[in-house]
XYZ file of C-alpha atoms in Angstrom:
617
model
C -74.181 -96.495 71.301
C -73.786 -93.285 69.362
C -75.737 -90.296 67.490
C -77.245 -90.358 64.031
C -78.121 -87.699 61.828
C -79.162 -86.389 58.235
C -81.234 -85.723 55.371
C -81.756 -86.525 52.134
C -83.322 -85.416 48.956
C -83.933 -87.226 45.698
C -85.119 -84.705 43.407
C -81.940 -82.471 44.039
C -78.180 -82.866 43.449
C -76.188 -82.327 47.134
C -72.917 -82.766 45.521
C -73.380 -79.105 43.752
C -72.968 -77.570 47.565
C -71.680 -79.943 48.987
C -69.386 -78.003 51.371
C -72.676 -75.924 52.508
C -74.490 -79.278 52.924
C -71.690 -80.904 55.248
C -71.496 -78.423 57.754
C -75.290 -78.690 58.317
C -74.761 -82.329 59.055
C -72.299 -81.782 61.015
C -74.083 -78.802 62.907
C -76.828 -81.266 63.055
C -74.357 -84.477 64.637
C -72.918 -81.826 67.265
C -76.001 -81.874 68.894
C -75.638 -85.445 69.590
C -71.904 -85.205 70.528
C -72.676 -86.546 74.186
C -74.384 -89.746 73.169
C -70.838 -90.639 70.620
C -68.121 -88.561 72.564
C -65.087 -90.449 70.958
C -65.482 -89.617 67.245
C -67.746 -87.820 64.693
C -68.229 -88.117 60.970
C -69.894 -86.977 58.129
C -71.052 -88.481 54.683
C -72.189 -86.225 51.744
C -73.609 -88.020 48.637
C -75.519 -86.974 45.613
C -78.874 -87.158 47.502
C -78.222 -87.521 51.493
C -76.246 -86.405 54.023
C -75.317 -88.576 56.972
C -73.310 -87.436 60.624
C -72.455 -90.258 62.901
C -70.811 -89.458 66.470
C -69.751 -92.582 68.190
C -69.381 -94.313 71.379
C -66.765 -96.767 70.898
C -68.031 -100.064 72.389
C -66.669 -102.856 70.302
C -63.826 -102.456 67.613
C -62.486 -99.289 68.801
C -60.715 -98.968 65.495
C -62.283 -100.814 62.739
C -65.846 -99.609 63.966
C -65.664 -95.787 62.557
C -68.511 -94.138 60.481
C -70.389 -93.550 58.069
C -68.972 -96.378 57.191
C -69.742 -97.396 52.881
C -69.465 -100.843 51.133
C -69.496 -101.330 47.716
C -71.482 -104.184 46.049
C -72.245 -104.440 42.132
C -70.763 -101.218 41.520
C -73.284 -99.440 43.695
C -72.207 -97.484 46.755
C -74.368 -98.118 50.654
C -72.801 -96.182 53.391
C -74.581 -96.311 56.635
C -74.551 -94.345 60.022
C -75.835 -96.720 63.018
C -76.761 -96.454 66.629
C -76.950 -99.428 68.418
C -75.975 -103.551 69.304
C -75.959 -105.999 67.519
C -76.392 -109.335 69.864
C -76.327 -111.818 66.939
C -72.956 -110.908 65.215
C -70.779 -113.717 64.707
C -74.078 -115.728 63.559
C -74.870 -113.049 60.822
C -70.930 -112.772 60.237
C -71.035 -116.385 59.372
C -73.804 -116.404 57.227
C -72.806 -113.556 55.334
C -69.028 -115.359 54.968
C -71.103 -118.129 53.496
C -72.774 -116.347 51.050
C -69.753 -114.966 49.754
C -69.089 -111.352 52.470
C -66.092 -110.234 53.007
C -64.983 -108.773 56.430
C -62.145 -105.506 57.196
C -63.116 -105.127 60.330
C -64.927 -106.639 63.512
C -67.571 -104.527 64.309
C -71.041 -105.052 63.980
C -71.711 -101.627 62.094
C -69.679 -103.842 58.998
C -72.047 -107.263 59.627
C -74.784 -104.795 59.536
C -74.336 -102.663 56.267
C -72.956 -106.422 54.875
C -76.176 -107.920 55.851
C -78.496 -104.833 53.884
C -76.673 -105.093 51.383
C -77.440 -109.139 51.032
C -81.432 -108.830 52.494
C -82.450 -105.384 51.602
C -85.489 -104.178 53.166
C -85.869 -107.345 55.000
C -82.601 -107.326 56.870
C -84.161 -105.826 60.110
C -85.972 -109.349 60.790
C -82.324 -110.885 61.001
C -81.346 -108.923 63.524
C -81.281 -109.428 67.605
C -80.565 -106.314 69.359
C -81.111 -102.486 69.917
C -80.400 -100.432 67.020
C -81.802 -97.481 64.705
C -79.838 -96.929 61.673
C -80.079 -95.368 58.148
C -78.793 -96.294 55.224
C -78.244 -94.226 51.568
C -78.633 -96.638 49.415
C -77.115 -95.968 45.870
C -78.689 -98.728 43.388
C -82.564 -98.494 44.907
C -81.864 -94.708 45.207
C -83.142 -94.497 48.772
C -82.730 -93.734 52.099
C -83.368 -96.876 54.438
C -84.301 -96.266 58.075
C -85.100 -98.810 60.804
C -85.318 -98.769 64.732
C -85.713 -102.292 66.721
C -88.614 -103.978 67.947
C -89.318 -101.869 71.195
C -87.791 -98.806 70.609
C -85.138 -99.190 73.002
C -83.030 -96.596 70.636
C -84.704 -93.910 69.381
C -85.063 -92.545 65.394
C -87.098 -89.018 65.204
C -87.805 -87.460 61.593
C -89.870 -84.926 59.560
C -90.462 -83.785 56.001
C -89.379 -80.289 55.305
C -89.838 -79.169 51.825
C -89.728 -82.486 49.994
C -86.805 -83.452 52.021
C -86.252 -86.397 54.955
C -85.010 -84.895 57.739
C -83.829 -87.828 60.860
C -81.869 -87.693 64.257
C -81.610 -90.022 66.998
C -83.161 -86.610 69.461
C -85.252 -83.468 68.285
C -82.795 -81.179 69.157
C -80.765 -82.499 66.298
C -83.784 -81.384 64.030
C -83.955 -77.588 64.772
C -80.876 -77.346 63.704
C -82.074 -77.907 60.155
C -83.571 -74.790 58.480
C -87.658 -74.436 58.603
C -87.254 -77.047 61.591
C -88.851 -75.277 64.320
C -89.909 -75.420 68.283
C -94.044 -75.856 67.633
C -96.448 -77.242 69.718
C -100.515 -77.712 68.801
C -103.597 -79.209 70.248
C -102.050 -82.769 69.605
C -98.628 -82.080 71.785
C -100.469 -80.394 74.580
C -103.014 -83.224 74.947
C -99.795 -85.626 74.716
C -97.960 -83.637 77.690
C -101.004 -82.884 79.900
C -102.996 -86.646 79.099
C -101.020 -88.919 78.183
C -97.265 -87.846 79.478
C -94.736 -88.779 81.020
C -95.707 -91.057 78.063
C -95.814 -90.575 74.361
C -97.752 -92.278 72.030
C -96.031 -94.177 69.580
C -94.348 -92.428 66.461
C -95.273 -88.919 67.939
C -92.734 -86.290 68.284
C -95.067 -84.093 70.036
C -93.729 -81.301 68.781
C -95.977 -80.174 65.347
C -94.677 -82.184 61.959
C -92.429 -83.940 64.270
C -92.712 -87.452 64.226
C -90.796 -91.173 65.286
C -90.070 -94.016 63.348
C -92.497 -96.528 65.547
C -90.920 -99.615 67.100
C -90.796 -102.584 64.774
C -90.700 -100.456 61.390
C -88.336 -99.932 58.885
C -89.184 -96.700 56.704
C -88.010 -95.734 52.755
C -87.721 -92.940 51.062
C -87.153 -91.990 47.560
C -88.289 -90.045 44.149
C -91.875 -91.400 45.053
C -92.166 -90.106 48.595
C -91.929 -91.304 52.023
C -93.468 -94.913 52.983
C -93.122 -97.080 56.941
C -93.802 -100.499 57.113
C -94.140 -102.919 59.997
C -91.290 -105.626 60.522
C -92.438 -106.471 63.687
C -96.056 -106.896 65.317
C -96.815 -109.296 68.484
C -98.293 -112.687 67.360
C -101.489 -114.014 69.490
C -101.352 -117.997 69.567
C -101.725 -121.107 71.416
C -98.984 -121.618 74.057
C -97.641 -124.962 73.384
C -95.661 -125.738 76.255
C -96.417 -127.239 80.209
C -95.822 -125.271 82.341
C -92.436 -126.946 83.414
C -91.054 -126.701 80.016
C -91.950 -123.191 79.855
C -90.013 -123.035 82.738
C -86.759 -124.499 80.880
C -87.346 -122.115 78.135
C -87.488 -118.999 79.785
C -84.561 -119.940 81.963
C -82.988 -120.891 78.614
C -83.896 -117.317 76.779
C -82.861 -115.280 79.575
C -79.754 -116.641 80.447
C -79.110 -116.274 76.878
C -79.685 -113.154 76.322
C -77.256 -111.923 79.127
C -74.659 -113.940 77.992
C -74.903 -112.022 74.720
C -75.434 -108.658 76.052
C -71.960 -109.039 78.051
C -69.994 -108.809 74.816
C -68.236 -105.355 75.151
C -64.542 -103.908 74.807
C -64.271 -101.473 77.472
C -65.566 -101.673 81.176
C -69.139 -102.966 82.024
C -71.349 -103.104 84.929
C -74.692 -104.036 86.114
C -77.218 -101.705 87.911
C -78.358 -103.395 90.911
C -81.446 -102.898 93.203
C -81.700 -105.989 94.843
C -85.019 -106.888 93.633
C -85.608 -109.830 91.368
C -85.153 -108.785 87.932
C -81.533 -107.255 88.870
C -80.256 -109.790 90.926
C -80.875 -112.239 87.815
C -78.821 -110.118 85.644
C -76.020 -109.530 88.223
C -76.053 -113.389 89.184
C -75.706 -114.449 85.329
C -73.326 -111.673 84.739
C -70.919 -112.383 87.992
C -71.311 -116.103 87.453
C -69.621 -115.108 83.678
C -67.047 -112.644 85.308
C -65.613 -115.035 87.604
C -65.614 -118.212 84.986
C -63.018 -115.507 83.596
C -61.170 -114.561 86.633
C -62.434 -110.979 86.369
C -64.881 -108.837 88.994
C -68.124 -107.454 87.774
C -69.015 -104.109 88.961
C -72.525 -102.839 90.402
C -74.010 -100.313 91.155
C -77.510 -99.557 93.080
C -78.760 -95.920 93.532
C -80.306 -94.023 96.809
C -80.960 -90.176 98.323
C -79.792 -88.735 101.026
C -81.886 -88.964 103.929
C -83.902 -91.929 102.914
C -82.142 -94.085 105.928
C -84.110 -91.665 108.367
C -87.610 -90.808 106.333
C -88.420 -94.238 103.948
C -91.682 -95.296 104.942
C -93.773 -98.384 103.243
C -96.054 -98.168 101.085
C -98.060 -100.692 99.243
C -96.384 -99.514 95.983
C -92.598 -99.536 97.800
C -92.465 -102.232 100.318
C -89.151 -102.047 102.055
C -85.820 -100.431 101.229
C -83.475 -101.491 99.142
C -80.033 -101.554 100.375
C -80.480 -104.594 102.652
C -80.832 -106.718 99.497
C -78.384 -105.186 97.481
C -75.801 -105.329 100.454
C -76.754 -109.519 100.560
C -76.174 -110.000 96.264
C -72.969 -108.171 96.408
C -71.779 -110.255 99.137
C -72.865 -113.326 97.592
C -71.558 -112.657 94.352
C -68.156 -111.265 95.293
C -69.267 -108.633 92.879
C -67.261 -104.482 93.196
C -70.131 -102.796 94.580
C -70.431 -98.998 94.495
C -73.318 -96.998 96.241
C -74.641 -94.197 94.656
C -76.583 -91.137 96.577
C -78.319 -88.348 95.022
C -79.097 -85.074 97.626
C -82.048 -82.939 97.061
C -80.419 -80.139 95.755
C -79.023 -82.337 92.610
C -82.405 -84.215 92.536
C -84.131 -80.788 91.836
C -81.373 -79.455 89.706
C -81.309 -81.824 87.718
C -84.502 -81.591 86.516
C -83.859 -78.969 84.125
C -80.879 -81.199 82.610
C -83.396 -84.060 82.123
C -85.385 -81.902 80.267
C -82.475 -81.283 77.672
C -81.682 -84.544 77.510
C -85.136 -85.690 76.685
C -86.206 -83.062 74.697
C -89.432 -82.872 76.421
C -90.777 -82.807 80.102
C -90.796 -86.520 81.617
C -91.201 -88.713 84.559
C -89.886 -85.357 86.441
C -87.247 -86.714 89.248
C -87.523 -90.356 88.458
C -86.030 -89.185 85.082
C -83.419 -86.847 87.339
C -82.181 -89.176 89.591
C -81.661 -91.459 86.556
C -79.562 -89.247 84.632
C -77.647 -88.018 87.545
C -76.469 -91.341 89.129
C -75.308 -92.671 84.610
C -73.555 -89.580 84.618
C -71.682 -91.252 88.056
C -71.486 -94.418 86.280
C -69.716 -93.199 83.394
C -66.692 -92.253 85.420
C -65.642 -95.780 85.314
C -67.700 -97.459 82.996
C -69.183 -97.420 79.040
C -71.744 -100.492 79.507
C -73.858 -100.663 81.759
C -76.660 -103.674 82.189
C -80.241 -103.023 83.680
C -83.360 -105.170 84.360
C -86.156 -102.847 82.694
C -88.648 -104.793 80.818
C -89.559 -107.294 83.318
C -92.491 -106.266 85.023
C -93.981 -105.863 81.846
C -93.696 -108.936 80.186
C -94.342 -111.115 83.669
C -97.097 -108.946 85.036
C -95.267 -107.723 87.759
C -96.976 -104.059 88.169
C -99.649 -103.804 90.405
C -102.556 -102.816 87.733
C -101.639 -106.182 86.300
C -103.601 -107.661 89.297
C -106.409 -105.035 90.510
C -110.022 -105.408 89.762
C -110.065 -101.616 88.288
C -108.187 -102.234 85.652
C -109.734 -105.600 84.213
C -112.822 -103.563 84.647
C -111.718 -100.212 83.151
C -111.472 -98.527 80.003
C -108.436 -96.836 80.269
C -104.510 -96.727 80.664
C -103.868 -98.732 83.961
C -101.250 -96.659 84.499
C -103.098 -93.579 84.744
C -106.137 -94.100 85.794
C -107.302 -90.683 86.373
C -106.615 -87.898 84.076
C -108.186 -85.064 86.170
C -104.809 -84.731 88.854
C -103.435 -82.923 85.635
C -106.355 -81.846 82.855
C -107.475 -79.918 86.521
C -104.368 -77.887 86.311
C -105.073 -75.899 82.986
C -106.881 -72.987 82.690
C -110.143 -73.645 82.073
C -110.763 -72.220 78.412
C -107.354 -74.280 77.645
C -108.790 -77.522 78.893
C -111.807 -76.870 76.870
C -110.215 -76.523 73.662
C -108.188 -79.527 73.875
C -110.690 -82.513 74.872
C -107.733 -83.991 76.212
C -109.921 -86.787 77.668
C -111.448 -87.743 74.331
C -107.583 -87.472 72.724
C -106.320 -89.814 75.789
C -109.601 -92.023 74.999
C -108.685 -92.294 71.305
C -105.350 -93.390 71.792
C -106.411 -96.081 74.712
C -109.247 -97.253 71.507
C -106.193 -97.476 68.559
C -104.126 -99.405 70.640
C -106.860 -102.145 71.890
C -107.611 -102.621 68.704
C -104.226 -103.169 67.707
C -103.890 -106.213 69.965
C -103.575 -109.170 68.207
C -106.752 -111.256 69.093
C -106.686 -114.943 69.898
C -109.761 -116.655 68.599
C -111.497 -119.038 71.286
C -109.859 -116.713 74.181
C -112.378 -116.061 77.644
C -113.561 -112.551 77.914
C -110.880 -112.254 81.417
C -107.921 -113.673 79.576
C -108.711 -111.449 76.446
C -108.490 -108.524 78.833
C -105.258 -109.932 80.705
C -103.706 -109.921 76.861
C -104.784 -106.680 76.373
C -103.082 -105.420 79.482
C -99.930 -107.172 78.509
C -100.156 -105.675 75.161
C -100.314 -102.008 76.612
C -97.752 -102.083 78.786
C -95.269 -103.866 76.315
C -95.942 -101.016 73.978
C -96.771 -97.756 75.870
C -95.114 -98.628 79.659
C -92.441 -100.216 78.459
C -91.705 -98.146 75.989
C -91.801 -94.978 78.252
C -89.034 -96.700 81.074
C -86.625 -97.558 77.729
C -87.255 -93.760 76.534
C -86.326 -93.070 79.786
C -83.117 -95.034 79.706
C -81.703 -93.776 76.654
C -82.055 -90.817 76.909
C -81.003 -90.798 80.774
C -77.767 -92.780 80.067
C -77.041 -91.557 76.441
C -76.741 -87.821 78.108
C -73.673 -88.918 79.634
C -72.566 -91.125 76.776
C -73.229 -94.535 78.820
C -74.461 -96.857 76.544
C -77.113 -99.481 78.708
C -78.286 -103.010 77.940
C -81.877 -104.190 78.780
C -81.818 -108.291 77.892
C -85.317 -108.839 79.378
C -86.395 -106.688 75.593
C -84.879 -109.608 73.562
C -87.845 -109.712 71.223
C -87.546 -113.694 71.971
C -88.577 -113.576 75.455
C -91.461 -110.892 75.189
C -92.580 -112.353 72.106
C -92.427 -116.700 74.364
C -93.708 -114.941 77.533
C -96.853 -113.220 75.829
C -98.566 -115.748 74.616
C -97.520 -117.910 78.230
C -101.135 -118.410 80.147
C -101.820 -115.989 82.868
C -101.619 -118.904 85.740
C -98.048 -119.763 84.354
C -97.018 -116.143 84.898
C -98.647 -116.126 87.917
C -97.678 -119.799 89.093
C -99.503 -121.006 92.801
C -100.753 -117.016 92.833
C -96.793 -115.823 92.960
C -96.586 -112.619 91.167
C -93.734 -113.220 88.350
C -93.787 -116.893 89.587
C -92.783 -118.211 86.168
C -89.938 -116.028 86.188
C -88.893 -116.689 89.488
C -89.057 -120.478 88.987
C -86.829 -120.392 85.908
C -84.183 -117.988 87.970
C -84.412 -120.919 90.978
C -80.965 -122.147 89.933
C -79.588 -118.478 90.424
C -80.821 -116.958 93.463
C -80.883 -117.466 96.901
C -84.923 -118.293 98.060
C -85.267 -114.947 99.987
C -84.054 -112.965 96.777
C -86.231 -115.031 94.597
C -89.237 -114.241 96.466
C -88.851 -110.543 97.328
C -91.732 -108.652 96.498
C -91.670 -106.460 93.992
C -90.002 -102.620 94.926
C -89.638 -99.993 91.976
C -87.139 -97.785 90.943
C -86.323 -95.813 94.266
C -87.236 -92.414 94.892
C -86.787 -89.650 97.291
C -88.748 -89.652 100.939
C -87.017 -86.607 102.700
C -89.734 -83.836 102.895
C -87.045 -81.160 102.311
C -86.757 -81.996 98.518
C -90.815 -81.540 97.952
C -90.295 -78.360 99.934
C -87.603 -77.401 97.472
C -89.952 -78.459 94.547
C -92.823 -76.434 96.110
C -90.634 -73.107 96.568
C -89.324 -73.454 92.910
C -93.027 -73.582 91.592
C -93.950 -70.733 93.902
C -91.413 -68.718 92.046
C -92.604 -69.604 89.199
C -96.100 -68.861 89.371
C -95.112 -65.744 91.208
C -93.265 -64.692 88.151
C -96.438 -63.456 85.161
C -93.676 -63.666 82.528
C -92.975 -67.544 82.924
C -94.841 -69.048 79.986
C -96.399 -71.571 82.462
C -98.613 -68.770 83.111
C -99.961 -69.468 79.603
C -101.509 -72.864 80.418
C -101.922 -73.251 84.293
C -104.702 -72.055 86.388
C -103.730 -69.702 89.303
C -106.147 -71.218 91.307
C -105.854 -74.631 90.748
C -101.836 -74.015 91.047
C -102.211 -72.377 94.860
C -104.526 -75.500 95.524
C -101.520 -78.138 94.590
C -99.149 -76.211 96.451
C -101.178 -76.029 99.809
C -101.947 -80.088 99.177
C -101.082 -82.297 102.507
C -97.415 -84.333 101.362
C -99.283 -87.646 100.692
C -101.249 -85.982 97.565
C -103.626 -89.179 97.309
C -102.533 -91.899 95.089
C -100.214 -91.819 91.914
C -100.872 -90.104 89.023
C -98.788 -91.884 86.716
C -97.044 -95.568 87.158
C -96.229 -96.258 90.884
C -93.986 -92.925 91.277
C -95.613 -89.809 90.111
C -97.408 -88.368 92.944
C -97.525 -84.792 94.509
C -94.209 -83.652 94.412
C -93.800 -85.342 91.196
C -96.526 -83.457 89.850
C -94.898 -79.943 91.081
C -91.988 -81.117 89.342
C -93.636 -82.062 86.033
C -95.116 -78.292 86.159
C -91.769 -76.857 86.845
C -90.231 -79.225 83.944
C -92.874 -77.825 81.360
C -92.134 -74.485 82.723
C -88.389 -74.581 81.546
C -88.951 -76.750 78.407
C -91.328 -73.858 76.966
C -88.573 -71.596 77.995
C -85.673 -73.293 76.934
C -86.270 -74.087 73.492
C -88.967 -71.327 73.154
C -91.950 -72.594 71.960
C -94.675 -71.758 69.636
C -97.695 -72.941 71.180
C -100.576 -72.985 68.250
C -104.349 -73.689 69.166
């Protein structure tokens, strides 16, 4: 994985200041340095400007960028962030068409296979990738960014003039670029965060390339279009060969996502979805005499104070201790104390740009900034629960009979929070409400459908695009921080876009949450693995890190010059801190409760600081 950066401008000539031009690139690629830490370059043409710093995955030498072809006498250079899973198929194809090859990387298959397709050329491709490309003979500048979003592509228009980066802090480094947040980013951080909605930057004139889109700009403007949408139609298949052909897809997409040229290693939690990964993966390794590493992820204390819950069951560490036994894999376990946990908090904030899922986004980046002591690729099984229906909203009555996010059920934990002539002036319930109404219209309907599996499709449809999308944010940016470049093979577009359309009672086979994907994985797993209920992404139980949290805030709300103080309510503030430690039930996902909430204020707190923020109303 790497960085990407630039701009470009069709109505003016770069090359005339050129020199003045490349150093703002490369000022601009700096700021991505940690996601490409083993080389940097930068590409200055008559109308764009292009930085690349790369993470050398595959090719270590032949990979380097920008990297330009020439075809027809017209010049394409590209800078690319991303993997290709379908190379040596596109490589062929591209041979037979009459392609040429100096190199093995995918960044040449991919600039090879624009330069054949065009704008088109993203529906070839398997993978996780956002890339841009200056096209000489359209006179363009191409962008595109995967199906899901896994990798991220930010942009805005400043002056005429395309502005992209693979993070927002890349962006204020161009001129007129600055910190600004209105009504619109506010209602995004205090309604729908840890979330964004799709293509928003939150910051103001800050946007994203959305998932599935390629975007072009030229003389005539700016213009996105949609490569990819989710199709609604008639499953064809029994249930038993629906069975084959998700055990087909998924072992087939880790076999792909194995390919690699330095050291990789699967994250393992012991729970379904990682255990199929690390069994495929292992099963690989050892078919070629080699180890595979793990690695599963824990905090201090939680031995002593883990109680369960209906949302985490039972501890992990049993079940990870049984897979690495039975896989022979190199197991390594990771702990996180509370004084890093809290810490970190602030760093997660850098990374991300913005506040997020407050220490579930901590821990995270902590533990891949562990990982990358000894590895570059790392393998995780994010995506799952979404596209089997493996959260619990996918099976409560509230949320077949609600009108909202089933995520986040209840907006008033945070709206409460703001001072009162803040809340007022943002109608964050009727922004959250418009939002939930664009994207249920956006679901693809299926004529004929009952009125309870129209809703089931509609809850599959937002978490695919909103949920999902949040834990791959997440990812990247967690990993990327510390330049570890992760795989997710349960987001092959092939398997969401099968497993969608799969009836509810297949998903859900004999009333077995996930029991279609545990029936394809039957080969794989032992039965008590295969049938372990579902447990989430592990967090902290020891009451001494919420007491940290809770003395942190206090400081902060102690302190009138903390710009917090521009937004929260004193009162309502001293109520959350004086709260009992169970703080009722989640306020976003299965994680974000009480402390998490502290945490959230404290990460707002520093982001306002940090990058010093405009805040416009």
């Amino acid at each position: 994985m790497c960085g990407i950066a630039g701009f470009c401008d069709y109505h003016d000539d770069l090359s005339e200041e050129a020199l003045f031009w490349r150093a703002l690139a490369k000022r601009m690629g700096a700021k991505l340095n940690h996601r490409g830490p083993d080389d940097s370059g930068v590409h200055v043409s008559a109308h764009a400007a292009l930085a690349h710093t790369r993470l050398a995955v595959v090719d270590i030498e032949g990979g380097k960028q920008p990297m330009t072809a020439v075809a027809d006498g017209f010049r394409y250079t590209i800078v690319y962030n991303g993997e290709l899973y379908n190379t040596e198929e596109l490589r062929s194809e591209l041979k037979a068409l009459g392609h040429t090859f100096e190199t093995k990387s995918d960044t040449e298959v991919l600039l090879k296979c624009y330069i054949e397709f065009g704008f088109t050329c993203a529906e070839k491709l398997n993978g996780i990738f956002a890339f841009a490309v200056d096209d000489e003979r359209r006179g363009c500048c191409y962008l595109c960014r995967d199906r899901f979003g896994v990798k991220p592509l930010f942009y805005s228009i400043e002056n005429g003039r395309l502005v992209f980066a693979s993070e927002i802090k890349a962006l204020f480094e161009y001129p007129g670029i600055n910190p600004v947040i209105d009504r619109q980013g506010l209602c995004e951080i205090f309604g729908i965060g840890p979330a964004r909605t799709a293509g928003v930057g939150v910051f103001k004139n800050i946007l994203e390339i959305k998932p599935g889109c390629i975007a072009v700009f030229d003389r005539q403007g700016f213009e996105t279009y949609p490569y990819f949408k989710l199709k609604s139609y008639e499953h064809p298949d029994s249930y038993e060969d629906s069975v084959k052909r998700v055990r087909y897809l998924v072992e087939d997409a880790v076999t792909r996502q194995l390919v690699s040229d330095v050291p990789l290693c699967t994250f393992l939690s012991g729970g379904l979805d990682s255990s199929i990964i690390t069994a495929l993966a292992a099963r690989n390794y050892q078919a070629a005499g080699k180890t595979l590493s793990t690695y599963s992820f824990d905090f201090t204390g939680n031995d002593k104070y883990f109680k369960p819950t209906a949302f985490q069951p039972g501890a992990d560490k049993p079940w990870v201790a049984k897979m690495a036994e039975l896989f022979q894999t190199d197991h390594h376990y990771l702990e996180c104390d509370n004084v890093t946990l809290a810490d970190k908090l602030y760093d997660a904030v850098e990374a991300k740009d913005l506040p997020g899922m407050a220490d579930v986004d901590s821990s995270l980046l902590y533990f891949c900034s562990l990982i990358k002591k000894n590895h570059v690729v790392g393998i995780s099984g994010e995506c799952a629960d979404e596209i089997f229906g493996g959260y619990p909203w996918f099976h409560k009555k509230e949320a077949f009979e609600g009108h909202c996010f089933p995520w986040s059920p209840d907006l008033s934990i945070r709206t409460g929070l703001l001072i009162p002539e803040i809340a007022d002036a943002l109608h964050i319930a009727e922004y959250v409400n418009m939002r939930y109404e664009e994207s249920i219209a956006a679901v693809p309907v299926l004529e004929g459908e009952s009125a309870q599996e129209k809703r089931r499709r509609e809850i599959s449809f937002l978490n695919i695009n909103w949920f999902m999308s949040t834990l791959l944010d997440r990812k990247d940016r967690s990993s990327m921080a510390s330049g570890l470049e992760v795989r997710v093979p349960y987001a092959d577009h092939r398997i969401v876009q099968y497993v969608f359309n799969t009836p509810w009672e297949y998903k859900c086979h004999d009333g077995v949450v996930k029991g279609l994907l545990r029936d394809a994985a039957r080969e794989w797993l032992p039965e008590d693995i295969l049938m372990r209920k579902k447990s989430p992404y592990p967090k902290t139980h020891n009451p001494a890190y919420e007491m940290l949290v809770k003395q942190r805030l206090t400081e902060v709300l102690s302190n009138g010059e903390e710009p917090l103080h521009k937004l929260i309510s004193q009162t309502a503030a001293a109520e959350l801190l004086s709260e009992k430690s169970d703080y009722g039930k989640p306020w976003f996902g299965q994680l974000m409760a009480g402390p998490q909430m502290m945490a959230y204020l404290l990460q707002i707190n520093y982001w306002l600081k940090k990058y010093d923020i405009a805040i416009e109303l």
